[in-house]
């Protein structure tokens, strides 16, 4: 069962490209992206350790979903900081691995805008 501030991959997938689609933030370490250079649809990559960039990326959005490789320390920390700054933020359960293991679509780096 997911925590109150987590969203399961299948739920996020159903919300992508709807009016309720959250901003999806990829905060994985560079080494993790290099090992698996695929991304969730609509993901925006933001360095996890640059909170001003994260605040800029989330300005004016109604909700953000944050993911790192496993959906643990990094994404939970970023989501907690966003909530402390008054933003609505959740963590993708299982992170990038959870999305991939659920068999949901991933995009290659070349497909990103």
Coordinates of N, CA, C and O in Angstrom, one line a residue:
X1 N 0.8 -1.2 0.0 CA 0.0 0.0 0.0 C 0.9 1.2 0.0 O 1.9 1.3 0.7
X2 N 0.5 2.2 -0.8 CA 1.3 3.5 -0.9 C 1.0 4.4 0.3 O -0.1 4.3 0.9
X3 N 2.0 5.2 0.6 CA 1.8 6.2 1.7 C 0.9 7.3 1.1 O 0.7 7.4 -0.1
X4 N 0.5 8.2 2.0 CA -0.5 9.2 1.6 C 0.2 10.1 0.5 O -0.6 10.8 -0.2
X5 N 1.5 10.3 0.5 CA 2.1 11.2 -0.4 C 2.8 10.4 -1.6 O 3.7 11.0 -2.2
X6 N 2.3 9.2 -1.9 CA 2.9 8.4 -3.0 C 1.7 8.2 -4.0 O 0.6 8.1 -3.6
X7 N 2.1 8.0 -5.2 CA 1.2 7.7 -6.3 C 1.7 6.5 -7.0 O 2.9 6.5 -7.4
X8 N 0.9 5.4 -7.2 CA 1.3 4.2 -7.9 C 1.5 4.5 -9.4 O 0.8 5.4 -9.9
X9 N 2.4 3.8 -10.0 CA 2.7 4.0 -11.4 C 1.4 4.0 -12.3 O 1.2 4.8 -13.2
X10 N 0.6 3.0 -12.1 CA -0.6 2.9 -12.9 C -1.6 4.1 -12.8 O -2.2 4.5 -13.8
X11 N -1.7 4.6 -11.6 CA -2.5 5.8 -11.4 C -1.9 7.0 -12.1 O -2.7 7.8 -12.8
X12 N -0.6 7.2 -12.0 CA 0.0 8.3 -12.7 C -0.2 8.1 -14.2 O -0.5 9.1 -14.9
X13 N 0.0 6.9 -14.7 CA -0.2 6.7 -16.1 C -1.6 7.1 -16.6 O -1.7 7.7 -17.7
X14 N -2.6 6.8 -15.8 CA -3.9 7.1 -16.2 C -4.2 8.6 -16.2 O -5.1 9.2 -16.9
X15 N -3.4 9.4 -15.4 CA -3.6 10.8 -15.3 C -2.8 11.6 -16.3 O -3.1 12.8 -16.5
X16 N -1.7 11.0 -16.9 CA -0.9 11.7 -17.8 C -1.8 12.0 -19.1 O -2.6 11.2 -19.5
X17 N -1.6 13.2 -19.5 CA -2.4 13.7 -20.7 C -3.9 13.9 -20.4 O -4.7 13.8 -21.3
X18 N -4.2 14.1 -19.2 CA -5.6 14.5 -18.8 C -5.5 15.9 -18.2 O -4.4 16.4 -18.0
X19 N -6.6 16.5 -17.9 CA -6.6 17.8 -17.3 C -6.0 17.8 -15.9 O -5.6 18.8 -15.4
X20 N -6.0 16.6 -15.3 CA -5.4 16.4 -13.9 C -4.0 16.0 -13.9 O -3.5 15.5 -12.9
X21 N -3.3 16.1 -15.1 CA -1.9 15.6 -15.2 C -1.0 16.5 -14.3 O -1.0 17.7 -14.4
X22 N -0.3 15.8 -13.4 CA 0.7 16.6 -12.6 C 2.0 16.9 -13.4 O 2.2 16.2 -14.5
X23 N 2.8 17.8 -13.0 CA 4.1 17.9 -13.5 C 4.9 16.7 -13.0 O 4.9 16.5 -11.8
X24 N 5.6 16.1 -13.9 CA 6.5 14.9 -13.5 C 7.9 15.3 -13.5 O 8.5 15.8 -14.5
X25 N 8.5 15.2 -12.3 CA 9.9 15.7 -12.1 C 10.9 14.5 -12.0 O 10.7 13.7 -11.0
X26 N 11.8 14.4 -12.8 CA 12.9 13.3 -12.7 C 14.0 14.0 -12.0 O 14.7 14.9 -12.5
X27 N 14.3 13.4 -10.8 CA 15.4 13.9 -10.0 C 16.5 12.9 -9.8 O 17.2 12.9 -8.8
X28 N 16.6 11.9 -10.7 CA 17.6 10.9 -10.6 C 19.0 11.4 -10.6 O 19.3 12.4 -11.3
X29 N 19.9 10.7 -10.0 CA 21.3 11.0 -10.1 C 21.8 10.8 -11.6 O 21.3 10.0 -12.3
X30 N 22.8 11.6 -12.0 CA 23.3 11.5 -13.3 C 23.8 10.1 -13.7 O 23.6 9.6 -14.8
X31 N 24.4 9.4 -12.7 CA 24.9 8.1 -12.9 C 23.7 7.1 -13.2 O 23.8 6.2 -14.0
X32 N 22.6 7.3 -12.5 CA 21.4 6.5 -12.7 C 20.8 6.7 -14.1 O 20.4 5.8 -14.8
X33 N 20.8 8.0 -14.5 CA 20.3 8.3 -15.9 C 21.2 7.7 -16.9 O 20.8 7.2 -18.0
X34 N 22.5 7.8 -16.7 CA 23.5 7.2 -17.7 C 23.3 5.7 -17.8 O 23.4 5.1 -18.9
X35 N 23.0 5.0 -16.7 CA 22.8 3.6 -16.7 C 21.5 3.2 -17.3 O 21.4 2.1 -17.9
X36 N 20.5 4.0 -17.2 CA 19.2 3.8 -17.9 C 18.7 5.1 -18.4 O 17.9 5.8 -17.7
X37 N 19.0 5.5 -19.6 CA 18.7 6.8 -20.2 C 17.3 6.9 -20.8 O 17.0 7.4 -21.8
X38 N 16.3 6.3 -20.1 CA 14.9 6.4 -20.5 C 14.2 7.3 -19.4 O 14.6 7.4 -18.3
X39 N 13.1 7.8 -19.9 CA 12.3 8.8 -19.0 C 10.8 8.5 -19.1 O 10.3 8.0 -20.1
X40 N 10.1 8.9 -18.1 CA 8.7 8.8 -18.1 C 8.1 9.9 -19.1 O 8.7 10.9 -19.3
X41 N 7.0 9.6 -19.7 CA 6.4 10.6 -20.6 C 6.1 11.9 -19.8 O 5.7 11.8 -18.6
X42 N 6.4 13.0 -20.4 CA 6.2 14.3 -19.9 C 7.1 14.7 -18.8 O 7.0 15.7 -18.1
X43 N 8.2 13.9 -18.5 CA 9.1 14.1 -17.4 C 10.0 15.4 -17.7 O 10.4 15.6 -18.9
X44 N 10.2 16.1 -16.7 CA 11.1 17.3 -16.7 C 12.3 16.9 -15.8 O 12.1 16.6 -14.6
X45 N 13.5 16.9 -16.3 CA 14.7 16.6 -15.5 C 15.2 17.9 -14.8 O 15.4 18.9 -15.4
X46 N 15.3 17.7 -13.5 CA 15.8 18.8 -12.6 C 16.8 18.2 -11.6 O 16.5 17.2 -11.0
X47 N 17.9 18.8 -11.4 CA 18.9 18.3 -10.4 C 18.3 18.4 -9.0 O 17.8 19.4 -8.6
X48 N 18.4 17.2 -8.3 CA 17.7 17.1 -7.0 C 18.4 18.1 -6.0 O 17.7 18.5 -5.0
X49 N 19.6 18.5 -6.2 CA 20.3 19.3 -5.2 C 20.3 20.8 -5.6 O 21.0 21.6 -5.0
X50 N 19.4 21.2 -6.5 CA 19.3 22.6 -6.9 C 17.8 23.0 -6.7 O 17.0 23.0 -7.6
X51 N 17.5 23.3 -5.4 CA 16.1 23.5 -5.0 C 15.5 24.7 -5.7 O 14.3 24.7 -6.0
X52 N 16.3 25.7 -6.0 CA 15.7 26.9 -6.7 C 15.3 26.5 -8.1 O 14.2 27.0 -8.6
X53 N 16.0 25.6 -8.8 CA 15.5 25.1 -10.1 C 14.2 24.3 -9.9 O 13.3 24.4 -10.8
X54 N 14.1 23.5 -8.9 CA 12.9 22.7 -8.6 C 11.7 23.7 -8.4 O 10.7 23.5 -8.9
X55 N 11.9 24.7 -7.6 CA 10.9 25.7 -7.3 C 10.5 26.4 -8.6 O 9.3 26.6 -8.9
X56 N 11.4 26.7 -9.5 CA 11.1 27.4 -10.7 C 10.3 26.4 -11.6 O 9.3 26.8 -12.3
X57 N 10.7 25.1 -11.7 CA 10.0 24.2 -12.5 C 8.6 23.9 -12.1 O 7.7 23.6 -12.9
X58 N 8.3 24.1 -10.8 CA 7.0 23.8 -10.2 C 6.1 25.1 -10.1 O 5.0 25.0 -9.6
X59 N 6.7 26.2 -10.4 CA 5.9 27.5 -10.3 C 4.7 27.4 -11.1 O 4.7 27.1 -12.3
X60 N 3.5 27.7 -10.5 CA 2.3 27.7 -11.2 C 1.6 26.4 -11.6 O 0.6 26.4 -12.2
X61 N 2.2 25.3 -11.1 CA 1.6 24.0 -11.4 C 0.7 23.6 -10.2 O 1.0 23.9 -9.1
X62 N -0.3 22.8 -10.5 CA -1.2 22.4 -9.4 C -0.7 21.3 -8.6 O -1.0 21.1 -7.4
X63 N 0.2 20.5 -9.2 CA 0.7 19.3 -8.5 C 2.0 18.8 -9.2 O 2.1 18.9 -10.4
X64 N 2.9 18.3 -8.4 CA 4.1 17.7 -9.0 C 4.2 16.2 -8.4 O 3.8 15.9 -7.3
X65 N 4.7 15.3 -9.3 CA 5.0 14.0 -8.9 C 6.5 13.8 -9.2 O 7.0 14.1 -10.3
X66 N 7.3 13.5 -8.1 CA 8.7 13.4 -8.2 C 9.1 12.0 -8.2 O 8.6 11.1 -7.5
X67 N 10.2 11.7 -9.1 CA 10.7 10.3 -9.1 C 12.2 10.3 -9.2 O 12.8 11.2 -9.8
X68 N 12.8 9.4 -8.5 CA 14.2 9.1 -8.6 C 14.3 7.6 -9.0 O 13.3 7.1 -9.5
X69 N 15.5 7.0 -8.9 CA 15.6 5.6 -9.4 C 14.7 4.7 -8.7 O 14.0 3.9 -9.3
X70 N 14.6 4.7 -7.3 CA 13.8 3.7 -6.6 C 12.6 4.3 -5.9 O 11.9 3.6 -5.2
X71 N 12.5 5.6 -5.9 CA 11.3 6.3 -5.3 C 11.5 6.4 -3.8 O 10.6 6.4 -3.0
X72 N 12.8 6.5 -3.3 CA 13.0 6.5 -1.9 C 13.6 7.9 -1.5 O 13.0 8.9 -1.6
X73 N 14.8 7.9 -1.0 CA 15.4 9.0 -0.3 C 15.4 10.3 -1.2 O 14.9 11.3 -0.7
X74 N 15.9 10.3 -2.4 CA 16.0 11.5 -3.1 C 14.6 12.1 -3.5 O 14.3 13.3 -3.2
X75 N 13.7 11.3 -4.0 CA 12.4 11.8 -4.4 C 11.6 12.2 -3.2 O 10.9 13.2 -3.2
X76 N 11.7 11.4 -2.1 CA 11.0 11.7 -0.9 C 11.4 13.0 -0.3 O 10.6 13.8 0.1
X77 N 12.7 13.3 -0.4 CA 13.3 14.5 0.2 C 12.8 15.7 -0.7 O 12.5 16.8 -0.1
X78 N 12.9 15.6 -2.0 CA 12.5 16.7 -2.8 C 11.0 17.0 -2.7 O 10.6 18.1 -2.5
X79 N 10.2 15.9 -2.6 CA 8.7 16.1 -2.4 C 8.4 16.8 -1.1 O 7.6 17.7 -1.0
X80 N 9.2 16.4 -0.1 CA 9.0 17.0 1.3 C 9.3 18.5 1.3 O 8.6 19.3 1.8
X81 N 10.4 18.8 0.6 CA 10.8 20.2 0.5 C 9.8 21.0 -0.3 O 9.4 22.2 0.1
X82 N 9.2 20.4 -1.4 CA 8.2 21.1 -2.1 C 6.9 21.4 -1.2 O 6.4 22.4 -1.2
X83 N 6.5 20.3 -0.5 CA 5.4 20.5 0.4 C 5.6 21.6 1.5 O 4.8 22.4 1.8
X84 N 6.9 21.6 2.0 CA 7.2 22.6 3.0 C 7.2 24.0 2.4 O 6.9 25.0 3.1
X85 N 7.4 24.1 1.1 CA 7.3 25.4 0.4 C 5.9 25.7 -0.1 O 5.7 26.7 -0.8
X86 N 4.9 24.9 0.3 CA 3.5 25.2 0.0 C 3.1 24.6 -1.3 O 2.0 24.9 -1.7
X87 N 3.8 23.7 -1.9 CA 3.4 23.1 -3.2 C 2.9 21.7 -2.9 O 3.2 21.0 -2.0
X88 N 1.9 21.3 -3.7 CA 1.4 19.9 -3.7 C 2.3 19.0 -4.4 O 2.6 19.2 -5.6
X89 N 2.9 18.0 -3.7 CA 3.9 17.1 -4.3 C 3.7 15.7 -3.8 O 3.4 15.5 -2.6
X90 N 3.9 14.7 -4.6 CA 3.8 13.3 -4.3 C 5.1 12.6 -4.9 O 5.8 13.2 -5.7
X91 N 5.3 11.4 -4.4 CA 6.4 10.6 -4.9 C 5.8 9.5 -5.7 O 4.8 8.9 -5.4
X92 N 6.5 9.1 -6.8 CA 6.1 8.0 -7.6 C 6.5 6.7 -6.9 O 7.7 6.5 -6.7
X93 N 5.6 5.9 -6.5 CA 5.9 4.6 -5.8 C 6.8 3.8 -6.6 O 6.6 3.5 -7.8
X94 N 8.0 3.4 -6.0 CA 8.9 2.5 -6.7 C 9.8 3.3 -7.7 O 10.7 2.7 -8.3
X95 N 9.6 4.6 -7.9 CA 10.4 5.4 -8.7 C 10.5 4.9 -10.2 O 9.5 4.3 -10.7
X96 N 11.6 5.2 -10.8 CA 11.8 4.8 -12.2 C 11.7 3.3 -12.3 O 11.1 2.8 -13.3
X97 N 12.3 2.6 -11.4 CA 12.2 1.1 -11.4 C 10.8 0.6 -11.3 O 10.4 -0.3 -12.0
X98 N 10.0 1.2 -10.5 CA 8.6 0.8 -10.3 C 7.8 1.0 -11.6 O 7.0 0.2 -12.0
X99 N 8.0 2.2 -12.3 CA 7.4 2.5 -13.6 C 7.8 1.4 -14.6 O 6.9 0.8 -15.3
X100 N 9.1 1.2 -14.7 CA 9.6 0.3 -15.7 C 9.1 -1.1 -15.4 O 8.7 -1.8 -16.4
X101 N 9.1 -1.6 -14.2 CA 8.7 -2.9 -13.8 C 7.2 -3.1 -14.0 O 6.8 -4.3 -14.2
X102 N 6.4 -2.0 -14.0 CA 5.0 -2.1 -14.3 C 4.7 -2.2 -15.8 O 3.6 -2.4 -16.2
X103 N 5.8 -2.1 -16.6 CA 5.6 -2.3 -18.1 C 5.0 -1.0 -18.7 O 4.5 -1.1 -19.8
X104 N 5.2 0.1 -18.1 CA 4.6 1.3 -18.6 C 5.6 2.0 -19.6 O 6.8 1.8 -19.5
X105 N 5.1 2.8 -20.5 CA 5.9 3.4 -21.6 C 7.0 4.3 -21.0 O 6.8 5.0 -20.1
X106 N 8.2 4.2 -21.6 CA 9.3 5.0 -21.3 C 9.8 5.6 -22.7 O 9.7 5.0 -23.7
X107 N 10.4 6.8 -22.6 CA 10.9 7.5 -23.7 C 12.5 7.5 -23.7 O 13.0 7.7 -22.6
X108 N 13.1 7.4 -24.9 CA 14.5 7.6 -24.9 C 14.8 9.1 -24.8 O 14.0 9.9 -25.1
X109 N 16.0 9.4 -24.4 CA 16.5 10.8 -24.3 C 16.2 11.6 -25.6 O 15.8 12.7 -25.6
X110 N 16.4 11.0 -26.7 CA 16.3 11.6 -28.0 C 14.8 12.0 -28.3 O 14.5 12.9 -29.1
X111 N 13.9 11.4 -27.6 CA 12.4 11.7 -27.8 C 12.0 12.9 -27.0 O 10.9 13.4 -27.2
X112 N 12.8 13.3 -26.0 CA 12.4 14.5 -25.1 C 12.5 15.8 -25.9 O 13.4 15.9 -26.8
X113 N 11.7 16.7 -25.5 CA 11.7 18.1 -26.1 C 13.0 18.8 -25.8 O 13.5 18.8 -24.8

